[in-house]
Structures are given as C-alpha cells and as structure tokens.
Tab-separated table of C-alpha atoms and ligand atoms in Angstrom:
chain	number	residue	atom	x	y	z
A	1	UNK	CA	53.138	18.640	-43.608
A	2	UNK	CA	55.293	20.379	-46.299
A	3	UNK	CA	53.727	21.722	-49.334
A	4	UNK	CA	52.826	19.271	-51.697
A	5	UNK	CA	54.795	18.893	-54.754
A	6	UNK	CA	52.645	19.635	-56.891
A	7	UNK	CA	51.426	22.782	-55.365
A	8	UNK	CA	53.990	24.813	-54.981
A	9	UNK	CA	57.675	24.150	-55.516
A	10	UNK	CA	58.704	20.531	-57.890
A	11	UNK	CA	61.755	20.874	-56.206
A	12	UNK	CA	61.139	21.287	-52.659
A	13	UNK	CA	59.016	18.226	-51.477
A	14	UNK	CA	62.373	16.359	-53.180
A	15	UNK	CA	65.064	18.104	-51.480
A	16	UNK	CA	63.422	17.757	-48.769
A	17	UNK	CA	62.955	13.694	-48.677
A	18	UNK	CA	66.556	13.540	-49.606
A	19	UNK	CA	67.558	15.360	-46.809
A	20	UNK	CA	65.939	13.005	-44.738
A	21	UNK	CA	67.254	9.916	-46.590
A	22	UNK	CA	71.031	11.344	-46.142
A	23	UNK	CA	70.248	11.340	-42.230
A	24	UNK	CA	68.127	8.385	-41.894
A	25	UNK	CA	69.715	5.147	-39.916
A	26	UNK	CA	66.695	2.962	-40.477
A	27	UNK	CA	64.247	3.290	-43.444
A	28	UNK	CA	60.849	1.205	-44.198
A	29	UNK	CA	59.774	1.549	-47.814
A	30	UNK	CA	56.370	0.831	-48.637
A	31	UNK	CA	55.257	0.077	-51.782
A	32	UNK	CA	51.662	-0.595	-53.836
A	33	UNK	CA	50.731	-1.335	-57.421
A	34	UNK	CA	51.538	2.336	-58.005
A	35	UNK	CA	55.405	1.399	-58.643
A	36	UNK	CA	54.789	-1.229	-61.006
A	37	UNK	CA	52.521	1.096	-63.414
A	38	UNK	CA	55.605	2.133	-65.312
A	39	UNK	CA	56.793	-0.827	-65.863
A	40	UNK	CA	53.280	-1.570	-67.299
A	41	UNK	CA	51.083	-3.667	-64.808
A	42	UNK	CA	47.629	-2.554	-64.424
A	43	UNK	CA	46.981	-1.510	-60.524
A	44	UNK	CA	43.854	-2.613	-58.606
A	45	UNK	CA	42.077	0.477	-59.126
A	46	UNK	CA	42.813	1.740	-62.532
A	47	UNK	CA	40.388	0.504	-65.553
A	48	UNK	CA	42.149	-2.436	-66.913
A	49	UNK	CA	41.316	-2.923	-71.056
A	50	UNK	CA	40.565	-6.011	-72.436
A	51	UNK	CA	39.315	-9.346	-71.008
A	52	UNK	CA	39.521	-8.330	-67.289
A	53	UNK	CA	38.126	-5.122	-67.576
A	54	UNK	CA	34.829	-6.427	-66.419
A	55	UNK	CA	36.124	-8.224	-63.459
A	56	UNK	CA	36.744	-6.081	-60.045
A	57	UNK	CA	40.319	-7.365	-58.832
A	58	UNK	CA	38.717	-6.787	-55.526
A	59	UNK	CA	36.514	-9.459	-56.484
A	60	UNK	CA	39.079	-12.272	-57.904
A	61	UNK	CA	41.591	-11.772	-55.463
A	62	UNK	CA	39.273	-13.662	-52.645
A	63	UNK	CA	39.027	-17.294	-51.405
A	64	UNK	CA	35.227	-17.279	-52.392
A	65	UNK	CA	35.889	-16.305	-55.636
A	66	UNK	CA	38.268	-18.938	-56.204
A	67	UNK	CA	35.930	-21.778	-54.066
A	68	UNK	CA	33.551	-20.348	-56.903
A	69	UNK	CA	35.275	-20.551	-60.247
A	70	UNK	CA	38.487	-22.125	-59.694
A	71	UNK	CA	39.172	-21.778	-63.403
A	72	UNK	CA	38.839	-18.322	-63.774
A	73	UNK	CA	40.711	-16.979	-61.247
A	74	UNK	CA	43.478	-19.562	-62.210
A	75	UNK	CA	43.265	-18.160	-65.926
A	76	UNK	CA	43.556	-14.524	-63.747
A	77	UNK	CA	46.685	-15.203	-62.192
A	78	UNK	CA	47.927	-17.070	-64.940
A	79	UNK	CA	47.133	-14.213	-67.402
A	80	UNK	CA	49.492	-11.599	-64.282
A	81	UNK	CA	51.979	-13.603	-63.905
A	82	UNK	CA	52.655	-13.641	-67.878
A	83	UNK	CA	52.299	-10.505	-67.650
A	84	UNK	CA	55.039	-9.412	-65.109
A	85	UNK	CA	57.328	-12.141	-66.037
A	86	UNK	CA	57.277	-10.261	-69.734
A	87	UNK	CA	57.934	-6.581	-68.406
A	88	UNK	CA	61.094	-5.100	-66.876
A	89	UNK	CA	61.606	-2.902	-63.447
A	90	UNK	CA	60.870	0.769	-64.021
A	91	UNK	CA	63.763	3.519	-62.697
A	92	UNK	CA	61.018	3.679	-59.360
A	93	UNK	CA	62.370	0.071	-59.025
A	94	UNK	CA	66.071	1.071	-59.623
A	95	UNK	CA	66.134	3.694	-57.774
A	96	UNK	CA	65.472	1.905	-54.643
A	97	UNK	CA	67.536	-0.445	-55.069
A	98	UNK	CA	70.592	1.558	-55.619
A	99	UNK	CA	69.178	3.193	-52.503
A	100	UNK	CA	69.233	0.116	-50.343
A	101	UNK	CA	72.997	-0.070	-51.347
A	102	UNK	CA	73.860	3.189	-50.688
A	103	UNK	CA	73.018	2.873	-47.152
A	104	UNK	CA	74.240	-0.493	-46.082
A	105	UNK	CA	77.772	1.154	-47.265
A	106	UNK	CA	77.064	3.500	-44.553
A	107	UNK	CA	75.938	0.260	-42.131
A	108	UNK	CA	72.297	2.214	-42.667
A	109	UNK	CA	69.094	-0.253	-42.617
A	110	UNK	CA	66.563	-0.276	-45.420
A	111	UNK	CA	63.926	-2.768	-45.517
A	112	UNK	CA	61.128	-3.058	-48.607
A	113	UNK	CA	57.645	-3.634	-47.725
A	114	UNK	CA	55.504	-4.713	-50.634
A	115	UNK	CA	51.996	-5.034	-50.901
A	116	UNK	CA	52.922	-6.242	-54.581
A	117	UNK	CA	52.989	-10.142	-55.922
A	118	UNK	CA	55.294	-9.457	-59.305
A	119	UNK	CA	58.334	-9.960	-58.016
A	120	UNK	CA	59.989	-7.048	-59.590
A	121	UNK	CA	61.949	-5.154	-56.842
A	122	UNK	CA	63.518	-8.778	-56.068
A	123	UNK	CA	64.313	-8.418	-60.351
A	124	UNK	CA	65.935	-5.086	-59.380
A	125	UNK	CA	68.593	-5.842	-57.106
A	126	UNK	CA	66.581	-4.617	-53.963
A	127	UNK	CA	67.552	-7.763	-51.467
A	128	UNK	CA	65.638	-7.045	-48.417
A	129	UNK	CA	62.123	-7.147	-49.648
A	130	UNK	CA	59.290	-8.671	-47.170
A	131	UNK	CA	56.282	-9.529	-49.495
A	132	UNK	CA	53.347	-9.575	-47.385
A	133	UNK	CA	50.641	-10.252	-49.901
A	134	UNK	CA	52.806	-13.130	-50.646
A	135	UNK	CA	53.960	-13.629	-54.544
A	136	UNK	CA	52.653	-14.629	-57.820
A	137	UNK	CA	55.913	-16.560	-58.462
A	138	UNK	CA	55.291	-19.788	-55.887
A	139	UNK	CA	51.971	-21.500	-56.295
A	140	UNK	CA	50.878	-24.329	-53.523
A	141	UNK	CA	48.507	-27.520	-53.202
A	142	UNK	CA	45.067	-26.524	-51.960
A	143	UNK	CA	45.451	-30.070	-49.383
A	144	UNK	CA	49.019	-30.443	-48.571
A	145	UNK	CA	49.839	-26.707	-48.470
A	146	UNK	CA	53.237	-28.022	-50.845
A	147	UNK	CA	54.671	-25.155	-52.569
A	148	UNK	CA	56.071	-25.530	-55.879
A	149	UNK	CA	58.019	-22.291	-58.187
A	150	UNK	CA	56.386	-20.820	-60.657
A	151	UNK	CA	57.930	-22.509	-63.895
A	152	UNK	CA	57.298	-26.209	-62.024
A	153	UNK	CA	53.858	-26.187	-62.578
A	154	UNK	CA	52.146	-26.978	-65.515
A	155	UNK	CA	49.586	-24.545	-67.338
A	156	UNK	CA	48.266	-27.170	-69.419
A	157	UNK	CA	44.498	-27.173	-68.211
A	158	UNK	CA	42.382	-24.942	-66.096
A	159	UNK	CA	41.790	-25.183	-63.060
A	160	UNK	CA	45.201	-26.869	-62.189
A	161	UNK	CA	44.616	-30.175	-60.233
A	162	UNK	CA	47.960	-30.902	-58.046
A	163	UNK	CA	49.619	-34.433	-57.565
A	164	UNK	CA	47.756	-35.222	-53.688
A	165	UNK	CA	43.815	-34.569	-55.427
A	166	UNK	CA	43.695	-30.868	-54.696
A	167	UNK	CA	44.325	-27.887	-56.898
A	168	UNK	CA	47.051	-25.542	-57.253
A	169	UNK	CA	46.498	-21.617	-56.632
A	170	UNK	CA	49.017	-18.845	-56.453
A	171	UNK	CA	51.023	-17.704	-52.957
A	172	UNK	CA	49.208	-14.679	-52.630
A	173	UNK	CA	47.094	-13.462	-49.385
A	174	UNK	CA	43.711	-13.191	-50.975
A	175	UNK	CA	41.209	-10.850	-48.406
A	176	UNK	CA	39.862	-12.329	-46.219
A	177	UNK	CA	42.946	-14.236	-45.640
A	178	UNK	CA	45.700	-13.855	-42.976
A	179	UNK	CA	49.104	-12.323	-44.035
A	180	UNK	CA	52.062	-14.692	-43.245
A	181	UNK	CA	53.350	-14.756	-39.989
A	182	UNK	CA	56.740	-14.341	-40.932
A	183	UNK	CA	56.592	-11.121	-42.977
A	184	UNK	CA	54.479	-9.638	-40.494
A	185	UNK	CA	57.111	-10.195	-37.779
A	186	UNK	CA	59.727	-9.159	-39.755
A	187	UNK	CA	57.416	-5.875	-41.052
A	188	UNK	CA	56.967	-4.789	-37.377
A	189	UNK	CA	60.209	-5.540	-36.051
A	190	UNK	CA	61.385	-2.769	-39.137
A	191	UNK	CA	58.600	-0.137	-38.150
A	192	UNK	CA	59.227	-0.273	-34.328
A	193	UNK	CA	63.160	0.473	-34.890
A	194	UNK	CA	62.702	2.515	-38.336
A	195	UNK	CA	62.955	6.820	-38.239
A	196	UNK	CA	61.813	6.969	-41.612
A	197	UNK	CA	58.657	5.781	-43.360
A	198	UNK	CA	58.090	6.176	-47.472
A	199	UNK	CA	54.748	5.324	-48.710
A	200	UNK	CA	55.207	4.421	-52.573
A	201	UNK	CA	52.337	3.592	-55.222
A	202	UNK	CA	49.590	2.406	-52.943
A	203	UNK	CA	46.413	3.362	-52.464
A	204	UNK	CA	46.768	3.278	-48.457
A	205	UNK	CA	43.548	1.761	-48.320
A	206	UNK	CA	44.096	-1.441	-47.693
A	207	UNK	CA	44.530	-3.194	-44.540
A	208	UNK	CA	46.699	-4.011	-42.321
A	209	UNK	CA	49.558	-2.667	-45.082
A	210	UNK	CA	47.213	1.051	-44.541
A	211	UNK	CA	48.104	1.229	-41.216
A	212	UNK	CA	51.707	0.462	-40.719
A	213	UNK	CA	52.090	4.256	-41.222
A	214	UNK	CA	50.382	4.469	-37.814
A	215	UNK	CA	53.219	2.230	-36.156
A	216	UNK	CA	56.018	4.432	-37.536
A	217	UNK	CA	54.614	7.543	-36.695
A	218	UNK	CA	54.000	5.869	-33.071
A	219	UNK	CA	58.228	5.185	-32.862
A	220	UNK	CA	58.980	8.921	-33.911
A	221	UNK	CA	59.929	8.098	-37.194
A	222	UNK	CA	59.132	10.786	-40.011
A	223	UNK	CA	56.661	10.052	-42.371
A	224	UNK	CA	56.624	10.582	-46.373
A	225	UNK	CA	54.312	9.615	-49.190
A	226	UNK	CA	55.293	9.638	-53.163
A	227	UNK	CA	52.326	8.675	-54.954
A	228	UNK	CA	50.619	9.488	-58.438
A	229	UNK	CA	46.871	10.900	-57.003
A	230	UNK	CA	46.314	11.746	-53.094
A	231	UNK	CA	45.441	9.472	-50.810
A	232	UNK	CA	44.107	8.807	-46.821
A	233	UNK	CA	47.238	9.629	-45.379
A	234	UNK	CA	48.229	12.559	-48.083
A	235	UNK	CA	47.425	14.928	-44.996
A	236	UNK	CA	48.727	12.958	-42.368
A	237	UNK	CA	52.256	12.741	-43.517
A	238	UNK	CA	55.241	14.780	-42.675
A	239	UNK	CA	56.164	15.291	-46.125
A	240	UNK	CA	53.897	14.344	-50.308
A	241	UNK	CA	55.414	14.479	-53.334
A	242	UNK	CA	52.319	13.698	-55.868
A	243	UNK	CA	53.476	12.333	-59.493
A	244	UNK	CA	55.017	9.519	-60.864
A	245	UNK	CA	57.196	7.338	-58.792
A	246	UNK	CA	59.899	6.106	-61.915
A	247	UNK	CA	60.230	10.030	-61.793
A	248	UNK	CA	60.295	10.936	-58.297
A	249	UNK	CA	62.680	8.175	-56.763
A	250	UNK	CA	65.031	8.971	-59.380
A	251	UNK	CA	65.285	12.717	-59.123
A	252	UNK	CA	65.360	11.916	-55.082
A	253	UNK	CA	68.366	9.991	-56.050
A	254	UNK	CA	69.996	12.349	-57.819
A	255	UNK	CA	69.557	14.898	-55.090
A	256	UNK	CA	70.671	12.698	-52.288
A	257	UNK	CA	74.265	11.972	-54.984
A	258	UNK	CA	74.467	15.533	-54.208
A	259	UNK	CA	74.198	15.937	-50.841
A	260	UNK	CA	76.894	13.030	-50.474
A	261	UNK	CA	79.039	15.130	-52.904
A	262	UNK	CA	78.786	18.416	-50.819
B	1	BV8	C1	43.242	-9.549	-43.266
B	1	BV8	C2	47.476	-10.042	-53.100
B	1	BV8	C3	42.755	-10.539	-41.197
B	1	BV8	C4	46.613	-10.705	-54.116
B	1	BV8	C5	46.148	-8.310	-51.977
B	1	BV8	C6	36.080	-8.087	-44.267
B	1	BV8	C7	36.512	-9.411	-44.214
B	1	BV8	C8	37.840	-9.748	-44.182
B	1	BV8	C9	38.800	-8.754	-44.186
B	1	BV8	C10	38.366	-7.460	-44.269
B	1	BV8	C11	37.040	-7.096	-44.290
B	1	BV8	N1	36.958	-5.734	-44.351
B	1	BV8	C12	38.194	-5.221	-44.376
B	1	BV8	C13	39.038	-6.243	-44.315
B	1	BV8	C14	40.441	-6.182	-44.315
B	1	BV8	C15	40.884	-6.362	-45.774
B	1	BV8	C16	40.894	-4.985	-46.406
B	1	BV8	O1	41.745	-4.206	-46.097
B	1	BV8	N2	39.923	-4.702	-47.274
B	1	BV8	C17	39.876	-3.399	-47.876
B	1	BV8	C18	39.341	-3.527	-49.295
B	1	BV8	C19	39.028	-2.498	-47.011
B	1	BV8	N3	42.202	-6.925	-45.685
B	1	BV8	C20	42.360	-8.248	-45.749
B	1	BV8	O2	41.484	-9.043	-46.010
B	1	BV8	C21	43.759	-8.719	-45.445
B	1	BV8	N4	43.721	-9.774	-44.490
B	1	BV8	O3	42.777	-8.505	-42.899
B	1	BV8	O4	43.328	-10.673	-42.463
B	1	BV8	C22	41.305	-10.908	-41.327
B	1	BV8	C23	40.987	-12.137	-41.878
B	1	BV8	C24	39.632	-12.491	-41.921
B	1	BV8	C25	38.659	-11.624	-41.443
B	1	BV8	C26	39.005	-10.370	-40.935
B	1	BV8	C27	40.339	-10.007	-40.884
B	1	BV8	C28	44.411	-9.236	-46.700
B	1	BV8	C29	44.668	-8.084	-47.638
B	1	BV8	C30	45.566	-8.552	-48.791
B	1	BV8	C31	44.747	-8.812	-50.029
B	1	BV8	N5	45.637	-9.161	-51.133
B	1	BV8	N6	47.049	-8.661	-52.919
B	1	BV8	C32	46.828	-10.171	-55.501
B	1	BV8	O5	47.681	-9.303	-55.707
B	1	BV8	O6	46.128	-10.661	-56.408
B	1	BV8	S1	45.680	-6.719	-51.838
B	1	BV8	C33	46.012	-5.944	-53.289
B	1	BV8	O7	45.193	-4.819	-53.321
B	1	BV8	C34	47.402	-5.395	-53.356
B	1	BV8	O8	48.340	-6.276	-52.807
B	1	BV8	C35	47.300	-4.102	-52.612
B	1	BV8	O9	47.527	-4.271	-51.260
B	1	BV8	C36	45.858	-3.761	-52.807
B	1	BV8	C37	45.772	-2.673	-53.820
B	1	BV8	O10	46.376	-1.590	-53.234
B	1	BV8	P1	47.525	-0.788	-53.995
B	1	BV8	O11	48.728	-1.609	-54.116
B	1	BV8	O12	47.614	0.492	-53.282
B	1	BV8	O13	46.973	-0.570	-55.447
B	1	BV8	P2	45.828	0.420	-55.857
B	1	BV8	O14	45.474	0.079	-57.236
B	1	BV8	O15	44.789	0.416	-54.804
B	1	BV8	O16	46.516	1.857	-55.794
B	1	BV8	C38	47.598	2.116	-56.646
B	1	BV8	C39	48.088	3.505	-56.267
B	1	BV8	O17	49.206	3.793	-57.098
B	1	BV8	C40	47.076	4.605	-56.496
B	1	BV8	O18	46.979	5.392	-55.320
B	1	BV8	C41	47.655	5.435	-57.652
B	1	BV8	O19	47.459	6.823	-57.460
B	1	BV8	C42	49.107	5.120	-57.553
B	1	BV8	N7	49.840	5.157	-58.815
B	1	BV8	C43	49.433	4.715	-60.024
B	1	BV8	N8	50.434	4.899	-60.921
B	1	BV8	C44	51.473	5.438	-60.238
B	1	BV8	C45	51.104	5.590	-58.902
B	1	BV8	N9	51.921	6.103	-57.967
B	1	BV8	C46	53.142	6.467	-58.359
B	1	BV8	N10	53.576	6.353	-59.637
B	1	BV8	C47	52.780	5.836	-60.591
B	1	BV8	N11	53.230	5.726	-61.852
C-alpha cells in the first residue's frame, strides 16, 4: 500500500490515483455517506444535532422499526428527503461526474456504486449510477409493492396510508432486507470486468457494499480508498488518500487534466 496521504507526501497518494485513472479501461466507484457530508447531509455515524440526535440511524433504517412506529420513521425519511432535496452536489460529486465523461470520450467504462439514497450524483450529471440501497426519491405501497415518485405522494398525515389499504414507505433497502436484484447484477457484472476500484465516503462496514472490494481485488483490479477517517480496508488497499472527498476528487482531477496535457 502507498503511504497514506496524510502521512507523508499530500501530493503523492494523488498523483498516484491519477495515474491510475489515466490508464484505467474499466473503473467501479464506490461511494458512502462520506461524499454527501459536504454538501451537508449528516452520515450514519456522525452525531446528528437536533431532533434525531437521539435516534441510532442503525436503528430506523430497519423493517422492525418501521412494523413498530410507522409514523416515526415516516417523519425520518420525510425529514432526509427535505433535507437532500434542499442541498446541492459538493465538487466530490462534480468531480466524478466530469470523470465519468472524460472516459467514455476515450470509450473507457465508469460505473457509480452508491450505498447512498439522496439522489445527488444522479443531480450531478454522473449517468451510470447503480443505487443499491435503493433511493429516498420513489416511495411504494406496503401491499401492492406500486411505486409512486417522490413529489406524487402526499405528506399530509403520518404514517402515510396508500390508495389499496396499506402504507407508503420509502425505496430504500432497510437491513435486514435484500438489495435489488437488478443493481446487484449490474454491481457484479462491473467488479468482475473492472481494473480499478475507488472506495469513496463509506465506512466499509457495511455489508454486502463492504465486500465488493474483495471481488475487485479477486479480478486483478487495483484497489484505492479516499475517505475522511481510516477504515477496515485502509490497510488492505493498494493505494489511501485520508481527507475530504470535495477536496480530494477535485485535486485528482486536476492532476489527471495534466497528465492528458503532457
Ligand atoms: C442484507 C439505506 C441479506 C437506508 C442502508 C443480521 C441480520 C440481517 C442482516 C445482517 C445481520 N448482520 C449483518 C447483516 C448484514 C447487514 C449489515 O451489513 N449490517 C452491518 C451493520 C453489520 N446488511 C444488511 O442487512 C443488508 N442486507 O444483508 O441482506 C440478508 C437479509 C436478511 C438476513 C441476513 C442477510 C442491507 C444493508 C443496507 C441497509 N441500508 N441504507 C437508508 O439510507 O436509510 S445502509 C446505510 O448505512 C447506508 O446506505 C450505508 O450503506 C450505511 C452507512 O455506511 P456509510 O455510507 O459508509 O456511512 P457511514 O456514516 O457509516 O460512514 C461515512 C464515512 O464517510 C466515514 O468513514 C467517514 O470517515 C467518511 N466521511 C465523512 N465525511 C467525509 C467522509 N469521507 C470523505 N469526505 C468527507 N467529507
């Protein structure tokens, strides 16, 4: 593994991932709460102020807890999705977006893995984004399954009953749940053809999303993580830059403009 960036040199942790991004044919990005932070959504493991700080995410985003006290986990979601509908993408966002571009000009594949529900690399311009915690933006009928966007269904009372007798609950995979079959297709078929994997903003603790590192590293591919604090797979990669990822994806960027200029 490469020095860490904060250890030795800034610069060389970022050189060295755009290096690899300038040679790369097939990249899998993916990304955790940890990106959305600068655009100013709380992640699951930071303190949150206010009215949830006394709730454990860990504990609202369940089935039970929702079985439990359909109302407050309704007024949860309700209360995150006004929140990410009311904030902007951060340059972390940007960055990989203008990234994607760059190399489908050079008939290079890119492919977004998010662990995140807001919707905001989609808000970005990033088009190839498989959501695999499902999204915050479609919410469903607890009987019929019917999915409905975001800004068809009414907020008027808590919980929210739905037109066939059930209720209606956000599109997201709560634990305990299975991901959708779909994403996960399309999130293997990426990591079994990519030859380089970024870990961005997540915690890498949570599973399966924690261990599609393992799959890449299985197919050869090289391995990076850019992520505020270290995490399970900090020594396991083949390259960590440790700080903030509206920082880091930019400057990688920037050095990667470079590399395409020389
Ligand atoms: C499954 C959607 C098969 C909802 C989420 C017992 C019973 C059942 C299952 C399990 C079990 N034990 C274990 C499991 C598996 C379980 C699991 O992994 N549990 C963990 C807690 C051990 N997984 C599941 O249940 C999954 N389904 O396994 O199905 C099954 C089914 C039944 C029985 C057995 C197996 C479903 C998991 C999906 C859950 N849904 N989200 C919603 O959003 O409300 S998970 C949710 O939490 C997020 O999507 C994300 O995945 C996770 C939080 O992780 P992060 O995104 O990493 O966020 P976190 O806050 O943790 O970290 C942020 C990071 O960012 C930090 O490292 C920080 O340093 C960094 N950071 C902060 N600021 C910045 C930054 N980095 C860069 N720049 C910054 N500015």
């Amino acid at each position: 593994m490469c020095s860490v960036c904060s250890a030795v040199d800034q610069h060389e942790p970022i050189q060295r991932i755009a290096s690899w991004l300038h040679d790369a044919r097939s990249v899998v990005i993916l990304t955790g709460a940890g990106i959305s932070a600068e655009s100013g959504l709380a992640t699951f493991r930071d303190p949150e102020e206010g009215l949830w700080a006394k709730y454990d995410p860990m504990e609202l985003a369940t089935i039970a807890a929702f079985n439990r006290d359909p109302e407050l986990v309704t007024r949860w979601y309700h209360w995150r999705f006004t929140k990410a509908r009311d904030v902007e993408p951060n340059p972390g966002h940007h960055a990989l977006a203008c990234l994607e571009q760059r190399l489908a000009t050079r008939d290079r594949s890119m492919t977004v893995v998010t662990q995140n529900v807001d919707g905001l690399h989609q808000r970005a311009g990033s088009k190839r984004v498989v959501e695999i915690h499902g999204t915050i933006l479609r919410w469903r009928c607890t009987k019929t399954g019917a999915e409905k966007p975001l800004d068809e269904v009414s907020f008027d009372v808590f919980p929210i009953p739905s037109e066939h007798g059930g209720l209606m609950r956000p599109c997201v995979v709560w634990f305990g749940e299975m991901l959708p079959e779909q994403a996960l297709a399309e999130t293997f078929d990426a990591l079994e053809h990519c030859d380089l994997f970024l870990s961005v903003g997540t915690s890498a603790t949570v599973h399966p999303a924690a261990s599609f590192i393992e799959v890449a590293r299985a197919v050869g591919a090289k391995t990076v993580e850019i992520n505020r604090d270290p995490t399970p797979i900090s020594e396991i990669v083949d390259c960590a830059a440790h700080g903030p990822s509206g920082e880091i994806l930019p400057q990688i960027m920037n050095e990667l403009g470079q590399l395409d200029d020389s």
